[in-house]
mmCIF file of C-alpha atoms in Angstrom:
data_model
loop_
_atom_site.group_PDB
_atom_site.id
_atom_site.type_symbol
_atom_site.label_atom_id
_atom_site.label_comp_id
_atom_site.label_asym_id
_atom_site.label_seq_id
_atom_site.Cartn_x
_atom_site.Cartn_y
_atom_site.Cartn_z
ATOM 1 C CA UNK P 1 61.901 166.267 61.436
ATOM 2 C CA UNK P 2 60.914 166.537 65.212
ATOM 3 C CA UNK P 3 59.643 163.199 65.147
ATOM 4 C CA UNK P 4 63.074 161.637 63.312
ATOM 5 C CA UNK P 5 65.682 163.299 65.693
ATOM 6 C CA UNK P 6 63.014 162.076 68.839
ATOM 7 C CA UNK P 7 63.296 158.530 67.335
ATOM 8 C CA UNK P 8 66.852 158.539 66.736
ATOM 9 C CA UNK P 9 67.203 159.565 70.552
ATOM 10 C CA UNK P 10 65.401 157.228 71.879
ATOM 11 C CA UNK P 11 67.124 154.602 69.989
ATOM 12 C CA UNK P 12 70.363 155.554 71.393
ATOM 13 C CA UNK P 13 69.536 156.175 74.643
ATOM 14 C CA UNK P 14 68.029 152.335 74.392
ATOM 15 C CA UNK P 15 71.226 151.221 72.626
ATOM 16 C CA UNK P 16 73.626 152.736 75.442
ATOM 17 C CA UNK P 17 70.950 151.318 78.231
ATOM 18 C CA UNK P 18 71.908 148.191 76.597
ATOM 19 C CA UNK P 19 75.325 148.171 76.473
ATOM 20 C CA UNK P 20 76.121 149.112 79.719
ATOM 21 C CA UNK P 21 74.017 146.436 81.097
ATOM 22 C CA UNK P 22 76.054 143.947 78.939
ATOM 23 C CA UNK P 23 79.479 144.789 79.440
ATOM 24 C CA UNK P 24 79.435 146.446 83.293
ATOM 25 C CA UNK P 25 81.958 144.638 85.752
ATOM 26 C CA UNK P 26 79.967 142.514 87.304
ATOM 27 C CA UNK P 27 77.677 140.679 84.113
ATOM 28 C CA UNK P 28 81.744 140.651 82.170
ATOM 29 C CA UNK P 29 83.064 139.235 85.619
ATOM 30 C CA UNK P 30 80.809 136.040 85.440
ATOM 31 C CA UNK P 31 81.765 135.371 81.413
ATOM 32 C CA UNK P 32 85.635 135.819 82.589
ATOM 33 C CA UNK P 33 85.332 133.317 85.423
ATOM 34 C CA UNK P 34 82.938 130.457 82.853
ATOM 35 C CA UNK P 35 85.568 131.499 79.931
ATOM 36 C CA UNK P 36 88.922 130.692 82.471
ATOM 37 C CA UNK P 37 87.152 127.518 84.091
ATOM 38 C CA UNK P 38 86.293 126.224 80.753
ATOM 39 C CA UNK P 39 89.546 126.755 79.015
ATOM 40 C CA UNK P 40 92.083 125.577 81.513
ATOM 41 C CA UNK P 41 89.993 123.018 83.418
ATOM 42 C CA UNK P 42 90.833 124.669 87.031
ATOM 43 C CA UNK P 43 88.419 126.212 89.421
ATOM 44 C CA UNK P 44 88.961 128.934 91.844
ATOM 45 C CA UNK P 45 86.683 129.394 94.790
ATOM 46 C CA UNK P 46 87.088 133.191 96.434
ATOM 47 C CA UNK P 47 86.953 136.835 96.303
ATOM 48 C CA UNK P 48 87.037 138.614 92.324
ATOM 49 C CA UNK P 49 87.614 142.382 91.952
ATOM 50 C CA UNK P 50 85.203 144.326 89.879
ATOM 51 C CA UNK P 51 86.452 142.828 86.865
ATOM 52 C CA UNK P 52 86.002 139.197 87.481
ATOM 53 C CA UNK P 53 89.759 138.564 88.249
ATOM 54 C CA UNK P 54 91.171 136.302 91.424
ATOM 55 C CA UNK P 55 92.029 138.938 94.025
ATOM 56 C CA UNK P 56 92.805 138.969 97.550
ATOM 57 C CA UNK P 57 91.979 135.752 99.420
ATOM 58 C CA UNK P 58 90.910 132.354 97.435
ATOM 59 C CA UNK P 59 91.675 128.761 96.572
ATOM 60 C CA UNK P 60 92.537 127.542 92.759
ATOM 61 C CA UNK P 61 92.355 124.129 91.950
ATOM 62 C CA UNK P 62 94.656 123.310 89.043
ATOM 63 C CA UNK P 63 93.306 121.028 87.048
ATOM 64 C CA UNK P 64 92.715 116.926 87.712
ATOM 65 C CA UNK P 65 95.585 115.877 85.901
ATOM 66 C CA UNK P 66 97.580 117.761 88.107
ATOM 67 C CA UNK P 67 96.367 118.018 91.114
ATOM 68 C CA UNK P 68 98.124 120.719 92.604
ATOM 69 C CA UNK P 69 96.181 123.327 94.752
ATOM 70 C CA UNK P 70 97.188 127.359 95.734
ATOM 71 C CA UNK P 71 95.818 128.808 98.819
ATOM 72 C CA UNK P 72 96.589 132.277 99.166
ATOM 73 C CA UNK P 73 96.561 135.563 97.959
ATOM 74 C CA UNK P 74 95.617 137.028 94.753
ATOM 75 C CA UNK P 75 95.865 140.197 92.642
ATOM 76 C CA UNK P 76 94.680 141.011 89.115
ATOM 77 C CA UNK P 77 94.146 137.027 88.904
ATOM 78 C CA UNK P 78 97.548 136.322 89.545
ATOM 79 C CA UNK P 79 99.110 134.817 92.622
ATOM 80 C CA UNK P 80 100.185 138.170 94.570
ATOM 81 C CA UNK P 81 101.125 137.623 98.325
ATOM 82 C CA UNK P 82 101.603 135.114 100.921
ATOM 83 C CA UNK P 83 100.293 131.611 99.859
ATOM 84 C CA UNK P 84 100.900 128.100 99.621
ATOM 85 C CA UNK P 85 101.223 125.172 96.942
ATOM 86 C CA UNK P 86 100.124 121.908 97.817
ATOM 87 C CA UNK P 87 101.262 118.494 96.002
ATOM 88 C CA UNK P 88 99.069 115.601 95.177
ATOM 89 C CA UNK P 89 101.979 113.540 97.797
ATOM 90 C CA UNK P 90 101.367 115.952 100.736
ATOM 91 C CA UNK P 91 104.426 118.129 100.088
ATOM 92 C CA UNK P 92 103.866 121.838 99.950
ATOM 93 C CA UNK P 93 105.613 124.763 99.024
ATOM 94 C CA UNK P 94 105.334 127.600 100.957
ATOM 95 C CA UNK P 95 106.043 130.878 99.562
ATOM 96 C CA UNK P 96 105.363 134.523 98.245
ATOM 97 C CA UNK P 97 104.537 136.063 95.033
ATOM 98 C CA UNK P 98 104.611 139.396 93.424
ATOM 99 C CA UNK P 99 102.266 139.576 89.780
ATOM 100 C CA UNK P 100 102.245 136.081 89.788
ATOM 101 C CA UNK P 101 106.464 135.092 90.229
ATOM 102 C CA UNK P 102 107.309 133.488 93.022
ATOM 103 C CA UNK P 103 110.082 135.588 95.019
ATOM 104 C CA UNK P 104 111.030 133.340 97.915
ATOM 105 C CA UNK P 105 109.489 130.236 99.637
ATOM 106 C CA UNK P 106 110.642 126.871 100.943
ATOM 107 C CA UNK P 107 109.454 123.437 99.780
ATOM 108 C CA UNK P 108 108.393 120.800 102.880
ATOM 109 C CA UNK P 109 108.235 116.753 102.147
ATOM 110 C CA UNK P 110 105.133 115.234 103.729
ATOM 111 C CA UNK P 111 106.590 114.780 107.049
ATOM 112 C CA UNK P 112 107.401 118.985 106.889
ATOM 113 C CA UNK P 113 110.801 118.071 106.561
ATOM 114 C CA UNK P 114 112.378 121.037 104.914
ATOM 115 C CA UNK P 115 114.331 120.894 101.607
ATOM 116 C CA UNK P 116 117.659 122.913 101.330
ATOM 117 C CA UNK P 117 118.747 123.387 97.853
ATOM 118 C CA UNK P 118 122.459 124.999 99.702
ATOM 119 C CA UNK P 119 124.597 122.658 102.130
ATOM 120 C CA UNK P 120 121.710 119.507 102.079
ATOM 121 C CA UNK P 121 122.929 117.386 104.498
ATOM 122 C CA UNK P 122 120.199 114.763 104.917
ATOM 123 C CA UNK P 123 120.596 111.019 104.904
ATOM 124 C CA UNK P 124 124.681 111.416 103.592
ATOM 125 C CA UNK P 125 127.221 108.738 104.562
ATOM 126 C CA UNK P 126 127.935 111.202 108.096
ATOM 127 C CA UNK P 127 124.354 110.986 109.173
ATOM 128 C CA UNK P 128 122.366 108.440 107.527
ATOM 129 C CA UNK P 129 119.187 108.641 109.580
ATOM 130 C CA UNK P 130 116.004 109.180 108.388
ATOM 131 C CA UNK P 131 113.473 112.241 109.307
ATOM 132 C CA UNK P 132 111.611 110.725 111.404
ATOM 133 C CA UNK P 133 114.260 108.918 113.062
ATOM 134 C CA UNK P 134 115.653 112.339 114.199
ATOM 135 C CA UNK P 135 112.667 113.205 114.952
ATOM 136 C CA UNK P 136 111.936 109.900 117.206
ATOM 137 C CA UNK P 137 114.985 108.499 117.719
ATOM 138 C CA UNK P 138 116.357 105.332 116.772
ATOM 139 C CA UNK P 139 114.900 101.859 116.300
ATOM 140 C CA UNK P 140 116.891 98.884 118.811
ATOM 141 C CA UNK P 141 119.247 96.715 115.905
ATOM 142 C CA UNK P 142 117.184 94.377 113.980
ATOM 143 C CA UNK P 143 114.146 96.910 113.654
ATOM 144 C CA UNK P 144 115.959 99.215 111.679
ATOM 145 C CA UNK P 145 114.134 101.492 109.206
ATOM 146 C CA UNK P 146 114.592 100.854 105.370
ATOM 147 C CA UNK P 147 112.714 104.138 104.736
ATOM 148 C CA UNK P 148 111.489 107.149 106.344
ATOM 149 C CA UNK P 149 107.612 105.684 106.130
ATOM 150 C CA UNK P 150 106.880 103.298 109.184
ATOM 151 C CA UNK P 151 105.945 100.340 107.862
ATOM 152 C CA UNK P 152 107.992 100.838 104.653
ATOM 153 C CA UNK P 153 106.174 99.983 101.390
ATOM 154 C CA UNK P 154 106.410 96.750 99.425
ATOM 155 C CA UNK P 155 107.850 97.093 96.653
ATOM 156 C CA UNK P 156 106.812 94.815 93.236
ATOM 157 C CA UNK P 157 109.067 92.420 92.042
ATOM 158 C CA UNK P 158 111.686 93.703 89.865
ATOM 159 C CA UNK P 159 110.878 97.320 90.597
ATOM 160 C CA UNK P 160 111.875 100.492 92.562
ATOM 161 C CA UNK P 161 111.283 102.710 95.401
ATOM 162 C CA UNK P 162 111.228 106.075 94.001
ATOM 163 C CA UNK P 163 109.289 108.270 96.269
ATOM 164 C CA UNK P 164 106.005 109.136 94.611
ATOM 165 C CA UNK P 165 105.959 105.820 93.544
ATOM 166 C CA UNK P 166 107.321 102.403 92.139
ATOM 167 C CA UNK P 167 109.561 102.816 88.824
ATOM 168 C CA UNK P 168 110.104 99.533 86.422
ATOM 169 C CA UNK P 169 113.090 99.535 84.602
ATOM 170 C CA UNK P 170 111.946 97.542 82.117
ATOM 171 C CA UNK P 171 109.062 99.463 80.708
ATOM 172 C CA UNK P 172 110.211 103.076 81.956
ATOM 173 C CA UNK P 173 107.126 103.598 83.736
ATOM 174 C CA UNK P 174 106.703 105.155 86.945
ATOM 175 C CA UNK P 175 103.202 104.511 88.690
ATOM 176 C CA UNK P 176 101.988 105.897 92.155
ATOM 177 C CA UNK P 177 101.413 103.748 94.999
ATOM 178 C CA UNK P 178 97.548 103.158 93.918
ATOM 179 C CA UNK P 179 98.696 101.754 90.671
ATOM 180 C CA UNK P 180 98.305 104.637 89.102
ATOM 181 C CA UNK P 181 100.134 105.668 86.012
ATOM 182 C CA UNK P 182 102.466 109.221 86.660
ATOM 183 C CA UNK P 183 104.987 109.009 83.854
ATOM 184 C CA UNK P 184 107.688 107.380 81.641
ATOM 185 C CA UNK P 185 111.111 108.155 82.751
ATOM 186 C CA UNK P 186 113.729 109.503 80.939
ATOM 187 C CA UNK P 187 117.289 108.565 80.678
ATOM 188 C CA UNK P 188 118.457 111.300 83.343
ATOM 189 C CA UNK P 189 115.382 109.837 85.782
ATOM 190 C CA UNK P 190 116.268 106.076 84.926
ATOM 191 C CA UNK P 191 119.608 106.656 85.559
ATOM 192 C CA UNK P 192 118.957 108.272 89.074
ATOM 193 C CA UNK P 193 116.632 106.328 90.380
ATOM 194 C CA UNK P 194 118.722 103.090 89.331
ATOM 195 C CA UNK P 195 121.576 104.721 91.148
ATOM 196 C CA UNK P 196 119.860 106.050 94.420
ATOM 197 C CA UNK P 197 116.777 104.446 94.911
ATOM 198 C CA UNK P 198 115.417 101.188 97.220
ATOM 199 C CA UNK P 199 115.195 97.857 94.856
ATOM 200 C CA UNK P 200 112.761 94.780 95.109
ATOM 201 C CA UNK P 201 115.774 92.834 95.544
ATOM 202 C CA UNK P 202 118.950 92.501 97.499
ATOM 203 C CA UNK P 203 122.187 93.090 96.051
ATOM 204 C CA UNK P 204 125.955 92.701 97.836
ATOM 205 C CA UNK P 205 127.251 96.246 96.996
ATOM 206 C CA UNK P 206 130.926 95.635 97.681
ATOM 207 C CA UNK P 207 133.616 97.741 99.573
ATOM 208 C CA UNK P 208 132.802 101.715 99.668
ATOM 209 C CA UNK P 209 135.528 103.331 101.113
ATOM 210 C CA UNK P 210 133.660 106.636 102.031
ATOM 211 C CA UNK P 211 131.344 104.790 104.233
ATOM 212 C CA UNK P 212 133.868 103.030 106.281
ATOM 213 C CA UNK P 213 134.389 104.338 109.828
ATOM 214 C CA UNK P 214 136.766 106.667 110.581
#
């Protein structure tokens, strides 16, 4: 009988040895970070808490087909803090979070020019210069800018200027400036970018009587 209960002691003792040394923080931190890498195809480089979760400082890499990247702050693996987004184009969004919600920010284009979504007053028919021609002033006539780039890009025959890249009509396709394919337009999209955006061609747009001099 002495010998059974010492046997079934030690076997527990082993057992609990065992499972402790399984499912402690640290060991279940390293199968939570392989697990999220795996499954979402993003990385994170930074500091974890005690339970293998993104937490105070860090950088995560969304993945490829995105190509969006957060530098921040973290807390319980969500975005927590100050921190900032930054686009595949060079934009960024600057901003903080609270358990992973964004509760204020501002976005910047490229050229830090910041985006108002209240009152946006930039390149309308009272002040049609571009950012950088505020910034630098303006070109002498016959050197005028077509775009806010210097040189402005060429764009393919038949095709559109549409910021992140050139947009053809005829196939709804948008592709990025490396030839790259970024998406098929829908009829909203089409529709802007017909309407606002820089064409291959010239075209006589008539009389606009809100542009005329007052």
């Amino acid at each position: 009988m002495t010998t059974l209960l010492l046997t079934k002691f030690l076997f527990l003792k082993w057992f609990t040895v065992v499972v402790l040394h399984l499912f402690k923080p640290n060991n279940f931190k390293n199968q939570i970070k392989a697990q999220i890498m795996d499954l979402t195809g993003s990385s994170y480089e930074g500091n974890f808490d005690v339970y293998g979760r993104m937490d105070t400082k860090g950088i995560y890499q969304f993945p490829d087909s995105i190509g969006t990247k957060y530098i921040g702050e973290f807390k319980d693996g969500m975005f927590h803090g100050d921190g900032t987004l930054h686009f595949p184009g060079g934009s960024k969004f600057v901003g903080t979070w609270k358990n992973g919600k964004c509760i204020k920010g501002e976005y910047l284009f490229k050229d830090n020019l910041v985006y108002s979504p209240e009152d946006w007053g930039y390149c309308e028919s009272h002040d049609r210069r571009y950012y950088t021609e505020i910034c630098n002033g303006l070109k002498p006539a016959g050197l005028s800018q077509l775009t806010n780039e210097i040189p402005s890009k060429t764009i393919p025959k038949g095709c559109y200027d549409c910021g992140d890249g050139f947009y053809n009509p005829e196939i709804r396709v948008v592709m990025d400036y490396d030839n790259k394919f970024l998406r098929n337009a829908d009829d909203d999209e089409h529709s802007w970018i017909v309407k606002h955006c820089r064409r291959e061609w010239d075209e006589n747009t008539g009389f606009k009587d809100n542009l005329r001099e007052l």
